[in-house]
Amino acid sequence: MEAIDTEIIAALTAIATSKSIPFCYGCYTRAVTGRCTTCGSDDLMRELPGIGVEYGCDWVIPDILNAALTAANTEDAFEQSIAGCYPETVQIGWLTYDTVSAIKELDPVSWSLAHSEWLDSEVSDGNLLSFDGGGTHYWRTDVEDFIEAEEPQPES
Ligand SMILES: [Zn+2]
């Protein structure tokens, strides 16, 4: 992983921490100070109000992003990228197709394979980010804008 991704994860973790509440599962109560006032435990879960309770912040990040951002439409983006590479139309007999439609019609398997490869390369270039193991992708710029808007400001 690149350094920038560590920074993004750290920033998102800080946002997830600020938007979730420490929660003592044993007493089933919030522990806003970071220590349960009932049992004294600091082995606390995080509660995301309206969503649930779980250990750690990793699970909070996808939930918060899912609520705040529109997932990248990788199919559309891939189409645009291919259309940019092959702007010409193709002639088949008396039919005229744009290249994207022709490939999708003639060889959908090849199209889908090329889409996966394109997706992998966008992810490894850091243009697309996923926080749920590849189920949902977000554009890096969207995530960075979200961080800028939501990042908890240090007390001055
Ligand atoms: Zn407790």
PDB file of N, CA and C in Angstrom, residues 45-138:
ATOM      1  N   MET A  45     -16.816  -1.451  22.649  1.00  0.00           N
ATOM      2  CA  MET A  45     -17.166  -1.522  21.238  1.00  0.00           C
ATOM      3  C   MET A  45     -17.463  -0.103  20.740  1.00  0.00           C
ATOM      4  N   ARG A  46     -17.755   0.021  19.437  1.00  0.00           N
ATOM      5  CA  ARG A  46     -18.185   1.305  18.886  1.00  0.00           C
ATOM      6  C   ARG A  46     -19.638   1.164  18.447  1.00  0.00           C
ATOM      7  N   GLU A  47     -20.449   2.140  18.821  1.00  0.00           N
ATOM      8  CA  GLU A  47     -21.828   2.149  18.349  1.00  0.00           C
ATOM      9  C   GLU A  47     -21.972   3.212  17.266  1.00  0.00           C
ATOM     10  N   LEU A  48     -22.523   2.803  16.142  1.00  0.00           N
ATOM     11  CA  LEU A  48     -22.881   3.766  15.105  1.00  0.00           C
ATOM     12  C   LEU A  48     -24.398   3.900  15.206  1.00  0.00           C
ATOM     13  N   PRO A  49     -24.867   5.044  15.726  1.00  0.00           N
ATOM     14  CA  PRO A  49     -26.306   5.167  16.002  1.00  0.00           C
ATOM     15  C   PRO A  49     -27.138   4.827  14.772  1.00  0.00           C
ATOM     16  N   GLY A  50     -28.126   3.986  14.978  1.00  0.00           N
ATOM     17  CA  GLY A  50     -29.021   3.590  13.895  1.00  0.00           C
ATOM     18  C   GLY A  50     -28.500   2.422  13.086  1.00  0.00           C
ATOM     19  N   ILE A  51     -27.235   2.033  13.283  1.00  0.00           N
ATOM     20  CA  ILE A  51     -26.642   0.961  12.481  1.00  0.00           C
ATOM     21  C   ILE A  51     -26.341  -0.261  13.339  1.00  0.00           C
ATOM     22  N   GLY A  52     -25.556  -0.072  14.401  1.00  0.00           N
ATOM     23  CA  GLY A  52     -25.241  -1.233  15.212  1.00  0.00           C
ATOM     24  C   GLY A  52     -24.034  -1.011  16.100  1.00  0.00           C
ATOM     25  N   VAL A  53     -23.569  -2.105  16.690  1.00  0.00           N
ATOM     26  CA  VAL A  53     -22.490  -2.079  17.665  1.00  0.00           C
ATOM     27  C   VAL A  53     -21.501  -3.177  17.302  1.00  0.00           C
ATOM     28  N   GLU A  54     -20.211  -2.842  17.302  1.00  0.00           N
ATOM     29  CA  GLU A  54     -19.192  -3.832  16.929  1.00  0.00           C
ATOM     30  C   GLU A  54     -17.840  -3.333  17.437  1.00  0.00           C
ATOM     31  N   TYR A  55     -16.901  -4.250  17.598  1.00  0.00           N
ATOM     32  CA  TYR A  55     -15.551  -3.830  17.980  1.00  0.00           C
ATOM     33  C   TYR A  55     -14.835  -3.139  16.822  1.00  0.00           C
ATOM     34  N   GLY A  56     -13.980  -2.219  17.142  1.00  0.00           N
ATOM     35  CA  GLY A  56     -13.112  -1.606  16.139  1.00  0.00           C
ATOM     36  C   GLY A  56     -13.826  -0.569  15.300  1.00  0.00           C
ATOM     37  N   CYS A  57     -13.070   0.089  14.420  1.00  0.00           N
ATOM     38  CA  CYS A  57     -13.636   1.132  13.562  1.00  0.00           C
ATOM     39  C   CYS A  57     -13.700   0.710  12.104  1.00  0.00           C
ATOM     40  N   ASP A  58     -13.080  -0.449  11.783  1.00  0.00           N
ATOM     41  CA  ASP A  58     -13.007  -0.856  10.378  1.00  0.00           C
ATOM     42  C   ASP A  58     -14.394  -0.981   9.752  1.00  0.00           C
ATOM     43  N   TRP A  59     -15.327  -1.493  10.522  1.00  0.00           N
ATOM     44  CA  TRP A  59     -16.685  -1.699   9.987  1.00  0.00           C
ATOM     45  C   TRP A  59     -17.446  -0.387   9.864  1.00  0.00           C
ATOM     46  N   VAL A  60     -17.044   0.623  10.664  1.00  0.00           N
ATOM     47  CA  VAL A  60     -17.763   1.905  10.640  1.00  0.00           C
ATOM     48  C   VAL A  60     -17.472   2.643   9.332  1.00  0.00           C
ATOM     49  N   ILE A  61     -16.236   2.505   8.843  1.00  0.00           N
ATOM     50  CA  ILE A  61     -15.814   3.270   7.654  1.00  0.00           C
ATOM     51  C   ILE A  61     -16.696   2.965   6.435  1.00  0.00           C
ATOM     52  N   PRO A  62     -16.885   1.676   6.053  1.00  0.00           N
ATOM     53  CA  PRO A  62     -17.755   1.422   4.897  1.00  0.00           C
ATOM     54  C   PRO A  62     -19.176   1.943   5.094  1.00  0.00           C
ATOM     55  N   ASP A  63     -19.689   1.836   6.329  1.00  0.00           N
ATOM     56  CA  ASP A  63     -21.056   2.315   6.579  1.00  0.00           C
ATOM     57  C   ASP A  63     -21.182   3.819   6.395  1.00  0.00           C
ATOM     58  N   ILE A  64     -20.196   4.545   6.921  1.00  0.00           N
ATOM     59  CA  ILE A  64     -20.228   6.008   6.818  1.00  0.00           C
ATOM     60  C   ILE A  64     -20.071   6.441   5.360  1.00  0.00           C
ATOM     61  N   LEU A  65     -19.146   5.790   4.651  1.00  0.00           N
ATOM     62  CA  LEU A  65     -18.933   6.148   3.237  1.00  0.00           C
ATOM     63  C   LEU A  65     -20.161   5.818   2.402  1.00  0.00           C
ATOM     64  N   ASN A  66     -20.760   4.668   2.702  1.00  0.00           N
ATOM     65  CA  ASN A  66     -21.950   4.250   1.971  1.00  0.00           C
ATOM     66  C   ASN A  66     -23.083   5.258   2.134  1.00  0.00           C
ATOM     67  N   ALA A  67     -23.194   5.822   3.335  1.00  0.00           N
ATOM     68  CA  ALA A  67     -24.254   6.803   3.581  1.00  0.00           C
ATOM     69  C   ALA A  67     -23.929   8.148   2.933  1.00  0.00           C
ATOM     70  N   ALA A  68     -22.635   8.479   2.821  1.00  0.00           N
ATOM     71  CA  ALA A  68     -22.263   9.834   2.404  1.00  0.00           C
ATOM     72  C   ALA A  68     -21.942   9.942   0.913  1.00  0.00           C
ATOM     73  N   LEU A  69     -21.469   8.866   0.311  1.00  0.00           N
ATOM     74  CA  LEU A  69     -20.948   8.969  -1.052  1.00  0.00           C
ATOM     75  C   LEU A  69     -21.726   8.083  -2.018  1.00  0.00           C
ATOM     76  N   THR A  70     -21.671   8.465  -3.279  1.00  0.00           N
ATOM     77  CA  THR A  70     -22.199   7.609  -4.337  1.00  0.00           C
ATOM     78  C   THR A  70     -21.064   6.709  -4.806  1.00  0.00           C
ATOM     79  N   ALA A  71     -21.317   5.424  -4.837  1.00  0.00           N
ATOM     80  CA  ALA A  71     -20.291   4.494  -5.303  1.00  0.00           C
ATOM     81  C   ALA A  71     -19.934   4.819  -6.754  1.00  0.00           C
ATOM     82  N   ALA A  72     -18.692   4.559  -7.105  1.00  0.00           N
ATOM     83  CA  ALA A  72     -18.251   4.797  -8.480  1.00  0.00           C
ATOM     84  C   ALA A  72     -18.999   3.853  -9.417  1.00  0.00           C
ATOM     85  N   ASN A  73     -19.491   4.400 -10.518  1.00  0.00           N
ATOM     86  CA  ASN A  73     -20.096   3.550 -11.545  1.00  0.00           C
ATOM     87  C   ASN A  73     -18.979   3.104 -12.480  1.00  0.00           C
ATOM     88  N   THR A  74     -18.368   1.967 -12.132  1.00  0.00           N
ATOM     89  CA  THR A  74     -17.171   1.552 -12.865  1.00  0.00           C
ATOM     90  C   THR A  74     -17.522   1.099 -14.279  1.00  0.00           C
ATOM     91  N   GLU A  75     -18.715   0.600 -14.467  1.00  0.00           N
ATOM     92  CA  GLU A  75     -19.128   0.171 -15.820  1.00  0.00           C
ATOM     93  C   GLU A  75     -19.177   1.384 -16.756  1.00  0.00           C
ATOM     94  N   ASP A  76     -19.813   2.473 -16.293  1.00  0.00           N
ATOM     95  CA  ASP A  76     -19.882   3.698 -17.102  1.00  0.00           C
ATOM     96  C   ASP A  76     -18.492   4.268 -17.364  1.00  0.00           C
ATOM     97  N   ALA A  77     -17.678   4.295 -16.313  1.00  0.00           N
ATOM     98  CA  ALA A  77     -16.349   4.887 -16.438  1.00  0.00           C
ATOM     99  C   ALA A  77     -15.496   4.078 -17.413  1.00  0.00           C
ATOM    100  N   PHE A  78     -15.625   2.757 -17.329  1.00  0.00           N
ATOM    101  CA  PHE A  78     -14.873   1.898 -18.245  1.00  0.00           C
ATOM    102  C   PHE A  78     -15.337   2.140 -19.687  1.00  0.00           C
ATOM    103  N   GLU A  79     -16.637   2.230 -19.886  1.00  0.00           N
ATOM    104  CA  GLU A  79     -17.176   2.507 -21.217  1.00  0.00           C
ATOM    105  C   GLU A  79     -16.611   3.794 -21.793  1.00  0.00           C
ATOM    106  N   GLN A  80     -16.602   4.843 -20.945  1.00  0.00           N
ATOM    107  CA  GLN A  80     -16.091   6.130 -21.412  1.00  0.00           C
ATOM    108  C   GLN A  80     -14.619   6.034 -21.768  1.00  0.00           C
ATOM    109  N   SER A  81     -13.877   5.269 -20.931  1.00  0.00           N
ATOM    110  CA  SER A  81     -12.451   5.119 -21.194  1.00  0.00           C
ATOM    111  C   SER A  81     -12.218   4.404 -22.540  1.00  0.00           C
ATOM    112  N   ILE A  82     -12.973   3.349 -22.783  1.00  0.00           N
ATOM    113  CA  ILE A  82     -12.823   2.616 -24.053  1.00  0.00           C
ATOM    114  C   ILE A  82     -13.290   3.473 -25.229  1.00  0.00           C
ATOM    115  N   ALA A  83     -14.397   4.182 -25.032  1.00  0.00           N
ATOM    116  CA  ALA A  83     -14.899   5.047 -26.107  1.00  0.00           C
ATOM    117  C   ALA A  83     -13.862   6.112 -26.461  1.00  0.00           C
ATOM    118  N   GLY A  84     -13.103   6.572 -25.450  1.00  0.00           N
ATOM    119  CA  GLY A  84     -12.049   7.549 -25.698  1.00  0.00           C
ATOM    120  C   GLY A  84     -10.877   6.957 -26.469  1.00  0.00           C
ATOM    121  N   CYS A  85     -10.582   5.674 -26.190  1.00  0.00           N
ATOM    122  CA  CYS A  85      -9.474   5.007 -26.889  1.00  0.00           C
ATOM    123  C   CYS A  85      -9.858   4.642 -28.315  1.00  0.00           C
ATOM    124  N   TYR A  86     -11.129   4.312 -28.527  1.00  0.00           N
ATOM    125  CA  TYR A  86     -11.592   3.867 -29.853  1.00  0.00           C
ATOM    126  C   TYR A  86     -12.794   4.712 -30.277  1.00  0.00           C
ATOM    127  N   PRO A  87     -12.540   5.963 -30.667  1.00  0.00           N
ATOM    128  CA  PRO A  87     -13.665   6.851 -30.979  1.00  0.00           C
ATOM    129  C   PRO A  87     -14.366   6.506 -32.291  1.00  0.00           C
ATOM    130  N   GLU A  88     -13.721   5.689 -33.117  1.00  0.00           N
ATOM    131  CA  GLU A  88     -14.276   5.429 -34.452  1.00  0.00           C
ATOM    132  C   GLU A  88     -15.484   4.481 -34.378  1.00  0.00           C
ATOM    133  N   THR A  89     -16.306   4.520 -35.385  1.00  0.00           N
ATOM    134  CA  THR A  89     -17.400   3.559 -35.492  1.00  0.00           C
ATOM    135  C   THR A  89     -16.942   2.407 -36.373  1.00  0.00           C
ATOM    136  N   VAL A  90     -17.637   1.293 -36.255  1.00  0.00           N
ATOM    137  CA  VAL A  90     -17.299   0.140 -37.098  1.00  0.00           C
ATOM    138  C   VAL A  90     -18.485  -0.188 -37.990  1.00  0.00           C
ATOM    139  N   GLN A  91     -18.138  -0.617 -39.173  1.00  0.00           N
ATOM    140  CA  GLN A  91     -19.140  -0.938 -40.183  1.00  0.00           C
ATOM    141  C   GLN A  91     -19.219  -2.449 -40.315  1.00  0.00           C
ATOM    142  N   ILE A  92     -20.387  -3.010 -40.087  1.00  0.00           N
ATOM    143  CA  ILE A  92     -20.572  -4.446 -40.313  1.00  0.00           C
ATOM    144  C   ILE A  92     -21.701  -4.561 -41.330  1.00  0.00           C
ATOM    145  N   GLY A  93     -21.326  -4.886 -42.561  1.00  0.00           N
ATOM    146  CA  GLY A  93     -22.336  -4.899 -43.616  1.00  0.00           C
ATOM    147  C   GLY A  93     -22.967  -3.527 -43.713  1.00  0.00           C
ATOM    148  N   TRP A  94     -24.267  -3.451 -43.547  1.00  0.00           N
ATOM    149  CA  TRP A  94     -24.964  -2.169 -43.626  1.00  0.00           C
ATOM    150  C   TRP A  94     -25.193  -1.553 -42.247  1.00  0.00           C
ATOM    151  N   LEU A  95     -24.638  -2.216 -41.194  1.00  0.00           N
ATOM    152  CA  LEU A  95     -24.821  -1.702 -39.835  1.00  0.00           C
ATOM    153  C   LEU A  95     -23.617  -0.886 -39.405  1.00  0.00           C
ATOM    154  N   THR A  96     -23.885   0.206 -38.675  1.00  0.00           N
ATOM    155  CA  THR A  96     -22.803   1.011 -38.119  1.00  0.00           C
ATOM    156  C   THR A  96     -22.925   0.992 -36.593  1.00  0.00           C
ATOM    157  N   TYR A  97     -21.861   0.588 -35.939  1.00  0.00           N
ATOM    158  CA  TYR A  97     -21.824   0.530 -34.480  1.00  0.00           C
ATOM    159  C   TYR A  97     -20.710   1.426 -33.957  1.00  0.00           C
ATOM    160  N   ASP A  98     -20.918   2.006 -32.785  1.00  0.00           N
ATOM    161  CA  ASP A  98     -19.756   2.538 -32.083  1.00  0.00           C
ATOM    162  C   ASP A  98     -18.999   1.335 -31.525  1.00  0.00           C
ATOM    163  N   THR A  99     -17.691   1.513 -31.310  1.00  0.00           N
ATOM    164  CA  THR A  99     -16.838   0.374 -30.956  1.00  0.00           C
ATOM    165  C   THR A  99     -17.291  -0.301 -29.660  1.00  0.00           C
ATOM    166  N   VAL A 100     -17.692   0.504 -28.654  1.00  0.00           N
ATOM    167  CA  VAL A 100     -18.110  -0.073 -27.369  1.00  0.00           C
ATOM    168  C   VAL A 100     -19.302  -1.006 -27.568  1.00  0.00           C
ATOM    169  N   SER A 101     -20.333  -0.530 -28.258  1.00  0.00           N
ATOM    170  CA  SER A 101     -21.516  -1.380 -28.478  1.00  0.00           C
ATOM    171  C   SER A 101     -21.154  -2.625 -29.251  1.00  0.00           C
ATOM    172  N   ALA A 102     -20.259  -2.471 -30.252  1.00  0.00           N
ATOM    173  CA  ALA A 102     -19.876  -3.627 -31.065  1.00  0.00           C
ATOM    174  C   ALA A 102     -19.203  -4.687 -30.204  1.00  0.00           C
ATOM    175  N   ILE A 103     -18.247  -4.280 -29.361  1.00  0.00           N
ATOM    176  CA  ILE A 103     -17.546  -5.276 -28.525  1.00  0.00           C
ATOM    177  C   ILE A 103     -18.532  -5.927 -27.550  1.00  0.00           C
ATOM    178  N   LYS A 104     -19.372  -5.093 -26.907  1.00  0.00           N
ATOM    179  CA  LYS A 104     -20.317  -5.650 -25.936  1.00  0.00           C
ATOM    180  C   LYS A 104     -21.265  -6.646 -26.582  1.00  0.00           C
ATOM    181  N   GLU A 105     -21.701  -6.343 -27.803  1.00  0.00           N
ATOM    182  CA  GLU A 105     -22.618  -7.242 -28.503  1.00  0.00           C
ATOM    183  C   GLU A 105     -21.918  -8.506 -28.982  1.00  0.00           C
ATOM    184  N   LEU A 106     -20.704  -8.326 -29.547  1.00  0.00           N
ATOM    185  CA  LEU A 106     -20.043  -9.445 -30.215  1.00  0.00           C
ATOM    186  C   LEU A 106     -19.345 -10.368 -29.237  1.00  0.00           C
ATOM    187  N   ASP A 107     -18.792  -9.798 -28.146  1.00  0.00           N
ATOM    188  CA  ASP A 107     -18.049 -10.634 -27.207  1.00  0.00           C
ATOM    189  C   ASP A 107     -18.192 -10.109 -25.786  1.00  0.00           C
ATOM    190  N   PRO A 108     -19.364 -10.337 -25.176  1.00  0.00           N
ATOM    191  CA  PRO A 108     -19.611  -9.836 -23.816  1.00  0.00           C
ATOM    192  C   PRO A 108     -18.616 -10.387 -22.786  1.00  0.00           C
ATOM    193  N   VAL A 109     -18.104 -11.584 -23.015  1.00  0.00           N
ATOM    194  CA  VAL A 109     -17.145 -12.170 -22.072  1.00  0.00           C
ATOM    195  C   VAL A 109     -15.838 -11.380 -22.107  1.00  0.00           C
ATOM    196  N   SER A 110     -15.383 -11.076 -23.314  1.00  0.00           N
ATOM    197  CA  SER A 110     -14.167 -10.282 -23.466  1.00  0.00           C
ATOM    198  C   SER A 110     -14.358  -8.898 -22.851  1.00  0.00           C
ATOM    199  N   TRP A 111     -15.548  -8.323 -23.051  1.00  0.00           N
ATOM    200  CA  TRP A 111     -15.849  -7.013 -22.475  1.00  0.00           C
ATOM    201  C   TRP A 111     -15.742  -7.055 -20.954  1.00  0.00           C
ATOM    202  N   SER A 112     -16.341  -8.064 -20.364  1.00  0.00           N
ATOM    203  CA  SER A 112     -16.375  -8.153 -18.915  1.00  0.00           C
ATOM    204  C   SER A 112     -14.981  -8.425 -18.332  1.00  0.00           C
ATOM    205  N   LEU A 113     -14.195  -9.217 -19.063  1.00  0.00           N
ATOM    206  CA  LEU A 113     -12.807  -9.475 -18.655  1.00  0.00           C
ATOM    207  C   LEU A 113     -11.995  -8.173 -18.691  1.00  0.00           C
ATOM    208  N   ALA A 114     -12.172  -7.411 -19.770  1.00  0.00           N
ATOM    209  CA  ALA A 114     -11.436  -6.151 -19.912  1.00  0.00           C
ATOM    210  C   ALA A 114     -11.866  -5.156 -18.824  1.00  0.00           C
ATOM    211  N   HIS A 115     -13.153  -5.182 -18.465  1.00  0.00           N
ATOM    212  CA  HIS A 115     -13.655  -4.322 -17.385  1.00  0.00           C
ATOM    213  C   HIS A 115     -12.970  -4.673 -16.064  1.00  0.00           C
ATOM    214  N   SER A 116     -12.856  -5.976 -15.758  1.00  0.00           N
ATOM    215  CA  SER A 116     -12.186  -6.394 -14.518  1.00  0.00           C
ATOM    216  C   SER A 116     -10.725  -5.964 -14.505  1.00  0.00           C
ATOM    217  N   GLU A 117     -10.057  -6.122 -15.651  1.00  0.00           N
ATOM    218  CA  GLU A 117      -8.642  -5.733 -15.709  1.00  0.00           C
ATOM    219  C   GLU A 117      -8.482  -4.233 -15.535  1.00  0.00           C
ATOM    220  N   TRP A 118      -9.369  -3.480 -16.164  1.00  0.00           N
ATOM    221  CA  TRP A 118      -9.343  -2.023 -16.039  1.00  0.00           C
ATOM    222  C   TRP A 118      -9.568  -1.624 -14.571  1.00  0.00           C
ATOM    223  N   LEU A 119     -10.536  -2.289 -13.931  1.00  0.00           N
ATOM    224  CA  LEU A 119     -10.848  -2.017 -12.527  1.00  0.00           C
ATOM    225  C   LEU A 119      -9.616  -2.269 -11.648  1.00  0.00           C
ATOM    226  N   ASP A 120      -8.964  -3.426 -11.854  1.00  0.00           N
ATOM    227  CA  ASP A 120      -7.765  -3.762 -11.083  1.00  0.00           C
ATOM    228  C   ASP A 120      -6.696  -2.694 -11.250  1.00  0.00           C
ATOM    229  N   SER A 121      -6.529  -2.200 -12.480  1.00  0.00           N
ATOM    230  CA  SER A 121      -5.445  -1.243 -12.692  1.00  0.00           C
ATOM    231  C   SER A 121      -5.817   0.126 -12.086  1.00  0.00           C
ATOM    232  N   GLU A 122      -7.099   0.502 -12.125  1.00  0.00           N
ATOM    233  CA  GLU A 122      -7.520   1.752 -11.476  1.00  0.00           C
ATOM    234  C   GLU A 122      -7.320   1.664  -9.960  1.00  0.00           C
ATOM    235  N   VAL A 123      -7.576   0.466  -9.408  1.00  0.00           N
ATOM    236  CA  VAL A 123      -7.377   0.275  -7.970  1.00  0.00           C
ATOM    237  C   VAL A 123      -5.895   0.336  -7.633  1.00  0.00           C
ATOM    238  N   SER A 124      -5.055  -0.342  -8.430  1.00  0.00           N
ATOM    239  CA  SER A 124      -3.632  -0.338  -8.081  1.00  0.00           C
ATOM    240  C   SER A 124      -3.000   1.021  -8.356  1.00  0.00           C
ATOM    241  N   ASP A 125      -3.578   1.810  -9.272  1.00  0.00           N
ATOM    242  CA  ASP A 125      -3.105   3.185  -9.462  1.00  0.00           C
ATOM    243  C   ASP A 125      -3.626   4.119  -8.373  1.00  0.00           C
ATOM    244  N   GLY A 126      -4.557   3.625  -7.551  1.00  0.00           N
ATOM    245  CA  GLY A 126      -5.078   4.437  -6.461  1.00  0.00           C
ATOM    246  C   GLY A 126      -6.189   5.395  -6.878  1.00  0.00           C
ATOM    247  N   ASN A 127      -6.726   5.239  -8.095  1.00  0.00           N
ATOM    248  CA  ASN A 127      -7.832   6.120  -8.512  1.00  0.00           C
ATOM    249  C   ASN A 127      -9.162   5.670  -7.929  1.00  0.00           C
ATOM    250  N   LEU A 128      -9.294   4.378  -7.733  1.00  0.00           N
ATOM    251  CA  LEU A 128     -10.500   3.821  -7.120  1.00  0.00           C
ATOM    252  C   LEU A 128     -10.117   3.174  -5.796  1.00  0.00           C
ATOM    253  N   LEU A 129     -10.946   3.406  -4.779  1.00  0.00           N
ATOM    254  CA  LEU A 129     -10.668   2.864  -3.452  1.00  0.00           C
ATOM    255  C   LEU A 129     -11.840   2.003  -3.016  1.00  0.00           C
ATOM    256  N   SER A 130     -11.517   0.915  -2.321  1.00  0.00           N
ATOM    257  CA  SER A 130     -12.564   0.072  -1.755  1.00  0.00           C
ATOM    258  C   SER A 130     -12.233  -0.192  -0.298  1.00  0.00           C
ATOM    259  N   PHE A 131     -13.250  -0.178   0.538  1.00  0.00           N
ATOM    260  CA  PHE A 131     -13.044  -0.399   1.969  1.00  0.00           C
ATOM    261  C   PHE A 131     -13.806  -1.631   2.439  1.00  0.00           C
ATOM    262  N   ASP A 132     -14.360  -2.374   1.489  1.00  0.00           N
ATOM    263  CA  ASP A 132     -15.090  -3.590   1.859  1.00  0.00           C
ATOM    264  C   ASP A 132     -14.614  -4.769   1.022  1.00  0.00           C
ATOM    265  N   GLY A 133     -13.305  -4.754   0.709  1.00  0.00           N
ATOM    266  CA  GLY A 133     -12.736  -5.887  -0.006  1.00  0.00           C
ATOM    267  C   GLY A 133     -13.157  -5.971  -1.466  1.00  0.00           C
ATOM    268  N   GLY A 134     -13.502  -4.842  -2.065  1.00  0.00           N
ATOM    269  CA  GLY A 134     -13.781  -4.836  -3.497  1.00  0.00           C
ATOM    270  C   GLY A 134     -15.256  -4.903  -3.846  1.00  0.00           C
ATOM    271  N   GLY A 135     -16.133  -4.916  -2.851  1.00  0.00           N
ATOM    272  CA  GLY A 135     -17.570  -4.942  -3.134  1.00  0.00           C
ATOM    273  C   GLY A 135     -18.061  -3.616  -3.705  1.00  0.00           C
ATOM    274  N   THR A 136     -17.570  -2.519  -3.118  1.00  0.00           N
ATOM    275  CA  THR A 136     -17.955  -1.177  -3.537  1.00  0.00           C
ATOM    276  C   THR A 136     -16.692  -0.373  -3.771  1.00  0.00           C
ATOM    277  N   HIS A 137     -16.689   0.407  -4.841  1.00  0.00           N
ATOM    278  CA  HIS A 137     -15.540   1.279  -5.113  1.00  0.00           C
ATOM    279  C   HIS A 137     -15.980   2.732  -5.082  1.00  0.00           C
ATOM    280  N   TYR A 138     -15.072   3.577  -4.590  1.00  0.00           N
ATOM    281  CA  TYR A 138     -15.300   5.020  -4.611  1.00  0.00           C
ATOM    282  C   TYR A 138     -14.138   5.671  -5.342  1.00  0.00           C
TER     283      TYR A 138
END
